[in-house]
Short mmCIF file of C-alpha atoms in Angstrom, two decimals:
data_model
loop_
_atom_site.label_atom_id
_atom_site.label_comp_id
_atom_site.label_asym_id
_atom_site.label_seq_id
_atom_site.Cartn_x
_atom_site.Cartn_y
_atom_site.Cartn_z
CA MET W 1 -40.61 19.10 -54.70
CA THR W 2 -41.75 17.10 -51.52
CA ARG W 3 -41.22 13.37 -52.82
CA PRO W 4 -38.07 13.56 -53.52
CA LEU W 5 -37.06 14.87 -50.37
CA GLN W 6 -39.41 12.80 -48.60
CA CYS W 7 -37.09 9.83 -50.16
CA GLN W 8 -34.00 11.41 -49.46
CA THR W 9 -34.79 11.47 -45.71
CA ALA W 10 -36.16 7.57 -45.45
CA ALA W 11 -33.17 6.46 -47.47
CA ALA W 12 -30.69 8.31 -44.33
CA ASN W 13 -33.35 6.93 -41.98
CA SER W 14 -32.99 3.46 -43.64
CA GLN W 15 -29.37 3.86 -43.60
CA GLU W 16 -28.76 5.32 -40.27
CA SER W 17 -30.95 2.02 -39.27
CA SER W 18 -28.53 -0.29 -40.82
CA PHE W 19 -25.60 1.35 -39.03
CA LEU W 20 -26.94 0.94 -35.72
CA ALA W 21 -28.29 -2.32 -36.41
CA ILE W 22 -25.00 -3.38 -36.34
CA ILE W 23 -23.26 -1.99 -33.97
CA PRO W 24 -24.00 -4.18 -31.46
CA ALA W 25 -22.05 -7.36 -33.44
CA VAL W 26 -19.28 -4.56 -34.06
CA ILE W 27 -18.78 -4.19 -29.80
CA LYS W 28 -19.18 -8.05 -29.39
CA SER W 29 -16.13 -8.28 -32.39
CA THR W 30 -14.06 -5.50 -30.85
CA VAL W 31 -14.80 -7.46 -27.44
CA ASP W 32 -14.80 -10.75 -28.22
CA SER W 33 -11.14 -10.14 -30.38
CA ALA W 34 -9.35 -7.52 -27.71
CA ARG W 35 -6.16 -8.94 -26.35
CA LEU W 36 -5.72 -6.10 -24.07
CA PRO W 37 -1.68 -6.35 -23.86
CA ILE W 38 0.25 -5.23 -21.34
CA HIS W 39 2.30 -1.55 -22.27
CA ASN W 40 3.33 -0.77 -18.58
CA GLY W 41 1.82 -0.18 -15.14
CA THR W 42 3.05 -0.45 -11.68
CA LEU W 43 2.23 -3.06 -8.90
CA ALA W 44 3.42 -2.51 -5.31
CA PRO W 45 2.27 -2.97 -1.52
CA VAL W 46 0.25 -0.13 0.71
CA SER W 47 -0.30 -2.56 3.40
CA ALA W 48 -1.29 -6.28 4.21
CA MET W 49 -4.61 -5.48 2.63
CA GLN W 50 -4.07 -3.03 -0.22
CA ALA W 51 -2.40 -3.00 -3.00
CA ARG W 52 -1.43 -0.06 -5.56
CA LEU W 53 -1.76 -0.84 -9.36
CA SER W 54 -2.01 0.79 -12.75
CA LEU W 55 -2.60 -0.42 -16.24
CA VAL W 56 -2.27 0.94 -19.61
CA THR W 57 -3.34 -1.24 -22.07
CA GLN W 58 -5.02 -1.23 -26.54
CA MET W 59 -8.39 -1.86 -26.86
CA ASP W 60 -8.70 -0.97 -31.00
CA THR W 61 -12.14 -0.43 -32.47
CA PRO W 62 -12.78 -0.36 -35.97
CA ALA W 63 -11.72 3.30 -37.19
CA ASN W 64 -14.35 5.01 -38.32
CA VAL W 65 -16.43 3.97 -34.92
CA ALA W 66 -16.04 6.10 -32.14
CA VAL W 67 -16.95 4.34 -28.85
CA LYS W 68 -17.33 5.74 -25.62
CA LEU W 69 -16.80 3.31 -22.87
CA THR W 70 -18.57 4.41 -19.46
CA ALA W 71 -16.99 4.16 -16.18
CA PHE W 72 -16.54 0.07 -15.36
CA ASN W 73 -15.03 -1.61 -12.44
CA LEU W 74 -12.63 -4.13 -13.71
CA GLU W 75 -11.78 -7.46 -11.92
CA LEU W 76 -8.56 -9.62 -11.59
CA TYR W 77 -8.49 -13.32 -10.99
CA ASN W 78 -6.61 -16.26 -11.41
CA PRO W 79 -7.82 -18.36 -14.43
CA ASP W 80 -6.78 -21.84 -13.08
CA SER W 81 -8.33 -21.16 -10.13
CA THR W 82 -11.39 -23.34 -8.22
CA SER W 83 -14.43 -21.78 -8.99
CA THR W 84 -16.53 -20.25 -6.48
CA ASN W 85 -18.95 -17.84 -5.92
CA ALA W 86 -16.84 -15.31 -4.51
CA SER W 87 -17.64 -12.62 -7.69
CA THR W 88 -20.12 -10.12 -8.37
CA TYR W 89 -21.52 -13.22 -10.75
CA ALA W 90 -25.04 -15.29 -10.37
CA ILE W 91 -22.14 -18.14 -12.19
CA PRO W 92 -19.30 -19.37 -10.37
CA GLN W 93 -16.13 -18.14 -11.18
CA PRO W 94 -12.57 -18.24 -9.87
CA PRO W 95 -12.59 -15.71 -7.08
CA THR W 96 -11.92 -12.16 -7.39
CA ILE W 97 -8.37 -11.07 -6.69
CA LEU W 98 -9.05 -6.68 -6.70
CA SER W 99 -10.79 -4.48 -8.54
CA LEU W 100 -9.93 -1.79 -10.16
CA ALA W 101 -12.08 1.42 -11.12
CA VAL W 102 -11.63 2.27 -14.72
CA PRO W 103 -12.93 5.73 -16.38
CA GLU W 104 -14.81 6.64 -18.95
CA GLN W 105 -12.89 5.93 -21.84
CA SER W 106 -12.98 7.40 -25.17
CA LEU W 107 -12.04 4.65 -27.91
CA LYS W 108 -11.69 5.51 -31.92
CA GLY W 109 -9.38 3.08 -34.14
CA ARG W 110 -6.39 1.94 -31.88
CA SER W 111 -6.49 3.58 -28.19
CA LYS W 112 -4.94 3.39 -24.96
CA LEU W 113 -7.18 1.77 -22.26
CA ILE W 114 -5.84 3.25 -18.93
CA ILE W 115 -6.51 2.47 -16.35
CA PRO W 116 -4.99 4.84 -13.33
CA GLU W 117 -2.91 4.71 -10.30
CA GLN W 118 -5.11 3.52 -7.83
CA ASP W 119 -5.05 1.65 -4.36
CA VAL W 120 -7.32 -1.36 -3.76
CA THR W 121 -8.09 -3.61 -1.38
CA ILE W 122 -7.09 -6.83 -1.64
CA ASN W 123 -10.24 -9.34 -1.91
CA ASN W 124 -7.92 -12.53 -1.34
CA THR W 125 -4.80 -12.36 -0.26
CA ALA W 126 -4.24 -16.01 -0.86
CA GLU W 127 -4.98 -15.83 -4.91
CA PHE W 128 -2.93 -12.33 -5.01
CA SER W 129 -0.08 -14.44 -3.62
CA LYS W 130 -0.43 -17.22 -5.81
CA PHE W 131 -0.40 -14.51 -9.01
CA LEU W 132 2.88 -13.18 -7.78
CA VAL W 133 4.76 -16.16 -7.04
CA ASN W 134 3.45 -16.87 -11.09
CA ALA W 135 4.14 -13.69 -12.16
CA PHE W 136 8.00 -14.19 -10.42
CA SER W 137 8.69 -17.56 -11.67
CA ALA W 138 7.49 -17.51 -15.24
CA ASN W 139 9.75 -18.19 -17.25
CA ALA W 140 7.78 -16.45 -20.17
CA ASN W 141 4.30 -15.48 -19.98
CA VAL W 142 2.19 -14.98 -17.23
CA THR W 143 -1.44 -15.30 -17.53
CA ILE W 144 -4.16 -13.10 -15.66
CA GLY W 145 -7.76 -12.83 -16.21
CA VAL W 146 -10.17 -9.98 -16.82
CA ARG W 147 -13.57 -9.61 -16.68
CA ALA W 148 -16.40 -6.76 -16.35
CA ALA W 149 -19.72 -5.49 -16.72
CA ALA W 150 -19.69 -2.29 -19.09
CA THR W 151 -21.53 -0.22 -21.38
CA ALA W 152 -20.41 0.70 -24.49
CA LYS W 153 -21.79 3.96 -26.44
CA VAL W 154 -21.89 4.54 -30.12
CA ALA W 155 -23.76 8.32 -30.42
CA ALA W 156 -26.87 8.12 -28.95
CA SER W 157 -26.87 4.29 -28.49
CA SER W 158 -26.09 2.64 -25.36
CA TYR W 159 -24.88 -1.40 -25.47
CA PRO W 160 -23.91 -3.64 -22.52
CA PHE W 161 -21.62 -6.15 -23.10
CA THR W 162 -19.43 -8.68 -20.63
CA LEU W 163 -15.68 -8.67 -20.93
CA ASP W 164 -13.99 -12.07 -19.34
CA LYS W 165 -10.58 -12.69 -21.07
CA ASN W 166 -6.68 -14.29 -20.09
CA VAL W 167 -4.14 -11.09 -20.45
CA SER W 168 -0.63 -12.40 -20.75
CA PHE W 169 2.34 -10.10 -20.31
CA ALA W 170 6.50 -10.98 -19.61
CA GLY W 171 6.85 -12.57 -16.36
CA LEU W 172 10.45 -11.71 -14.14
CA ARG W 173 12.00 -15.25 -14.99
CA SER W 174 12.84 -15.59 -11.53
CA LEU W 175 15.08 -12.18 -11.36
CA ALA W 176 17.53 -14.18 -13.25
CA GLY W 177 20.64 -12.70 -13.63
CA LEU W 178 21.07 -11.05 -9.94
CA GLN W 179 24.45 -10.39 -9.93
CA VAL W 180 26.34 -8.76 -6.96
CA LEU W 181 28.51 -5.96 -8.19
CA SER W 182 30.34 -4.21 -5.19
CA THR W 183 30.54 -4.74 -1.78
CA ALA W 184 32.79 -3.29 1.30
CA ALA W 185 32.98 -3.55 4.90
CA VAL W 186 31.10 -1.58 7.67
CA GLY W 187 34.73 -0.92 9.50
CA ASN W 188 37.36 -2.72 9.89
CA ASP W 189 36.09 -6.49 9.83
CA THR W 190 38.67 -9.45 8.04
CA PRO W 191 36.71 -11.02 6.57
CA ALA W 192 34.07 -8.11 5.97
CA THR W 193 31.00 -9.00 9.25
CA MET W 194 28.56 -6.04 8.42
CA LEU W 195 28.69 -5.22 4.60
CA HIS W 196 26.85 -3.33 1.95
CA GLY W 197 27.06 -2.62 -1.41
CA ASN W 198 24.54 -3.11 -4.69
CA MET W 199 23.42 -5.12 -7.18
CA SER W 200 22.35 -5.61 -10.40
CA LEU W 201 18.68 -6.36 -10.78
CA PRO W 202 16.71 -7.31 -14.04
CA ASN W 203 12.88 -6.80 -14.53
CA TYR W 204 11.72 -8.66 -17.42
CA SER W 205 8.59 -7.41 -16.82
CA PRO W 206 6.56 -3.82 -17.82
CA LEU W 207 5.56 -3.77 -14.97
CA MET W 208 7.10 -0.82 -12.61
CA ILE W 209 6.63 -3.66 -9.41
CA GLY W 210 7.18 -2.15 -5.35
CA LEU W 211 8.38 -4.97 -3.34
CA GLY W 212 8.45 -2.69 0.22
CA ASP W 213 10.19 0.08 2.34
CA ARG W 214 12.32 -2.98 3.79
CA VAL W 215 12.82 -6.04 2.79
CA THR W 216 14.99 -8.73 4.79
CA TYR W 217 16.91 -12.40 2.70
CA ASN W 218 19.12 -15.13 3.92
CA VAL W 219 21.89 -15.79 1.50
CA PHE W 220 22.37 -19.21 1.06
CA SER W 221 25.30 -21.27 -0.62
CA VAL W 222 25.19 -22.79 -4.22
CA ASP W 223 27.42 -25.07 -6.36
CA ARG W 224 28.40 -23.37 -9.22
CA ASN W 225 30.02 -27.12 -10.89
CA ALA W 226 26.56 -28.88 -9.56
CA GLY W 227 26.05 -31.70 -12.22
CA ALA W 228 29.43 -31.65 -13.59
CA ASN W 229 30.13 -34.62 -11.82
CA SER W 230 28.76 -37.07 -8.28
CA SER W 231 31.41 -35.90 -5.88
CA THR W 232 29.72 -32.05 -6.45
CA ASN W 233 25.77 -33.09 -6.64
CA SER W 234 25.66 -34.04 -3.11
CA SER W 235 26.57 -31.19 -2.16
CA GLU W 236 24.01 -29.19 0.64
CA PRO W 237 23.43 -25.33 0.81
CA PHE W 238 24.28 -23.88 3.88
CA GLN W 239 24.06 -20.17 5.24
CA ILE W 240 26.20 -17.55 3.88
CA GLY W 241 24.53 -14.53 6.16
CA HIS W 242 21.95 -12.41 5.85
CA ALA W 243 20.89 -9.44 3.38
CA ILE W 244 18.80 -6.03 4.03
CA VAL W 245 17.15 -4.09 0.96
CA PRO W 246 15.60 -1.16 1.75
CA ASN W 247 13.22 0.66 -0.47
CA LEU W 248 12.59 -2.27 -2.96
CA LEU W 249 11.83 -1.16 -6.41
CA LEU W 250 12.17 -2.81 -9.65
CA GLN W 251 11.58 -0.39 -12.85
CA PRO W 252 11.37 -2.89 -16.26
CA GLY W 253 14.97 -3.52 -16.91
CA ASN W 254 17.79 -3.84 -14.95
CA GLN W 255 19.00 -1.55 -12.60
CA THR W 256 21.56 -0.99 -9.66
CA ILE W 257 19.69 -2.06 -5.88
CA ASP W 258 21.54 -0.62 -2.57
CA PHE W 259 21.54 -3.60 0.31
CA GLU W 260 23.24 -3.81 3.74
CA GLY W 261 24.59 -7.67 4.88
CA ARG W 262 25.95 -9.29 7.19
CA THR W 263 27.68 -12.99 6.79
CA ASP W 264 27.69 -15.77 8.53
CA THR W 265 31.50 -15.73 9.35
CA GLN W 266 31.20 -19.04 11.38
CA SER W 267 28.39 -20.78 9.25
CA VAL W 268 31.32 -20.20 6.03
CA MET W 269 34.27 -21.12 7.64
CA ASP W 270 32.62 -24.17 8.76
CA ASN W 271 31.99 -25.18 4.90
CA LEU W 272 34.76 -23.91 3.45
CA ALA W 273 35.61 -26.65 1.36
CA THR W 274 32.07 -26.72 0.22
CA LEU W 275 32.39 -23.24 -0.29
CA LEU W 276 35.63 -23.51 -2.15
CA HIS W 277 34.49 -26.32 -3.81
CA GLY W 278 31.28 -25.44 -5.22
CA MET W 279 32.82 -21.89 -6.57
CA ASP W 280 32.97 -21.58 -10.51
CA LYS W 281 36.23 -23.25 -11.91
CA GLU W 282 36.20 -21.56 -14.90
CA THR W 283 35.43 -17.60 -13.66
CA GLY W 284 35.95 -18.52 -9.35
CA GLU W 285 32.52 -16.79 -9.60
CA LEU W 286 30.04 -17.65 -5.91
CA GLY W 287 27.43 -18.49 -6.67
CA PHE W 288 24.40 -17.76 -3.81
CA SER W 289 20.38 -18.13 -3.37
CA VAL W 290 18.13 -16.03 -1.32
CA VAL W 291 15.54 -16.73 -0.15
CA GLY W 292 13.03 -13.64 1.13
CA ASP W 293 12.01 -13.52 5.43
CA ARG W 294 9.76 -10.72 6.11
CA ALA W 295 9.05 -7.35 3.95
CA TYR W 296 7.68 -4.17 5.24
CA VAL W 297 6.22 -1.09 4.25
CA GLY W 298 6.80 1.75 6.65
CA ASN W 299 6.45 -0.85 10.12
CA GLU W 300 3.33 -2.88 9.15
CA HIS W 301 4.35 -7.10 7.78
CA ILE W 302 3.37 -7.78 4.84
CA PRO W 303 2.14 -11.45 4.23
CA TYR W 304 1.80 -11.29 0.94
CA LEU W 305 4.68 -10.60 0.18
CA ASP W 306 6.50 -13.38 2.95
CA ASP W 307 4.24 -15.60 0.85
CA LEU W 308 6.12 -14.21 -3.03
CA MET W 309 9.85 -14.50 -1.39
CA LYS W 310 9.63 -17.92 0.57
CA ASN W 311 8.00 -19.70 -2.54
CA VAL W 312 10.19 -18.33 -5.89
CA LYS W 313 14.00 -19.54 -5.84
CA VAL W 314 16.41 -16.36 -6.88
CA GLN W 315 19.47 -17.08 -7.52
CA GLY W 316 22.58 -14.98 -7.58
CA THR W 317 26.07 -14.81 -8.90
CA MET W 318 29.11 -12.67 -7.17
CA SER W 319 32.61 -12.39 -8.64
CA PHE W 320 35.78 -14.14 -6.93
CA CYS W 321 36.94 -10.55 -5.32
CA GLU W 322 34.16 -9.76 -4.17
CA ALA W 323 33.18 -13.67 -2.69
CA VAL W 324 36.63 -13.38 -1.38
CA LYS W 325 35.82 -10.53 0.97
CA LEU W 326 33.97 -13.49 2.78
CA VAL W 327 36.97 -15.84 3.99
CA ASP W 328 39.56 -15.14 5.75
CA VAL W 329 42.09 -16.40 3.93
CA SER W 330 44.73 -16.45 6.52
CA GLY W 331 42.74 -18.83 8.01
CA VAL W 332 42.27 -21.48 5.22
CA PRO W 333 43.89 -24.46 6.68
CA MET W 334 46.66 -26.01 5.40
CA ASP W 335 45.32 -28.82 3.39
CA MET W 336 42.84 -26.49 1.98
CA MET W 337 45.17 -23.99 0.40
CA ASP W 338 45.17 -25.85 -2.77
CA LEU W 339 41.99 -24.95 -3.54
CA VAL W 340 42.58 -21.04 -3.16
CA ASP W 341 43.57 -19.27 -6.17
CA LEU W 342 46.48 -17.06 -4.59
CA ASP W 343 46.92 -15.77 -8.22
CA LYS W 344 43.14 -14.13 -8.06
CA VAL W 345 43.26 -13.56 -4.72
CA PHE W 346 46.11 -11.25 -5.31
CA ASP W 347 44.89 -9.41 -8.37
CA CYS W 348 41.91 -8.78 -6.70
CA MET W 349 43.82 -7.25 -3.41
CA PHE W 350 46.67 -5.51 -5.44
CA PRO W 351 44.23 -4.76 -9.00
CA ASP W 352 46.23 -2.27 -10.12
CA ASP W 353 49.73 -3.56 -9.43
CA MET W 354 50.72 -4.77 -13.28
CA PRO W 355 53.29 -6.11 -14.34
CA THR W 356 55.49 -3.59 -16.49
CA GLU W 357 57.28 -4.58 -19.71
#
């Protein structure tokens, strides 16, 4: 009776040994094939040297194998940056932007890999600014490098491994589609010198992105008819005004954001012909570009956000009725009146005064 039992025990031990022998290959295959798609997360400034981040991604293992990842640090870097020794690795690597603490995770089959929200020190602000500019200007996907030295546990055995991947997610397309929805004068000035209003602002990425408690912008003209003929190609942008956006937080998708503004009335009137020529000939829309000036968290200036805003070209539109609030129509010289669609002006002034049949 003992011999069959011994044979069964030996067979079981052999199967266990065979299983354990292939685990390193399973771990390597899991790591090599991991795409780490970004499902959601947060990215926001905390101070000039800190940022707040969280990420939810995915790492799949064989459905019948339970894997426990011990806690590890995940370094983020720009894959196209020049390799240096400014990382924790012996071989020169692109410099580390920042490092995220990843807590212990249990994986089995299709599994979420959750990196909880945390405030982290920015190791390299120039590289962080570069990543932000890439993310905001990307018309398709933006790529960020991630690397780590970690340990996977299967049953009672531990298997160290290294992770070094390029991870992609949807970029913000320079906030294409920004549109001023409404404006109203603060006080009784005509044209409106001090404004408050709201705008539609898209976020094409899966991340909730904060840009500061107070962000100031300079606003410039954009010729909506540029390219239609040679006479409009040469018009130079001029300053329309300034804007302040409080608590600028972009959720994934579209949102309505409040702003405060000040029109540079003298500049608008000095460049009135250019402004009127530049309005869309079909819709009357006014094009504009915004160039970030300064960003703050509390009272602290955040230079890496300045770098972002000054290096990403953001354009938007406002309707004819909103644009006409910037202009004192009564002050338009007679030789420019043919550039003003008076029917549209009256429609804006009396939107409910519709003809009756």
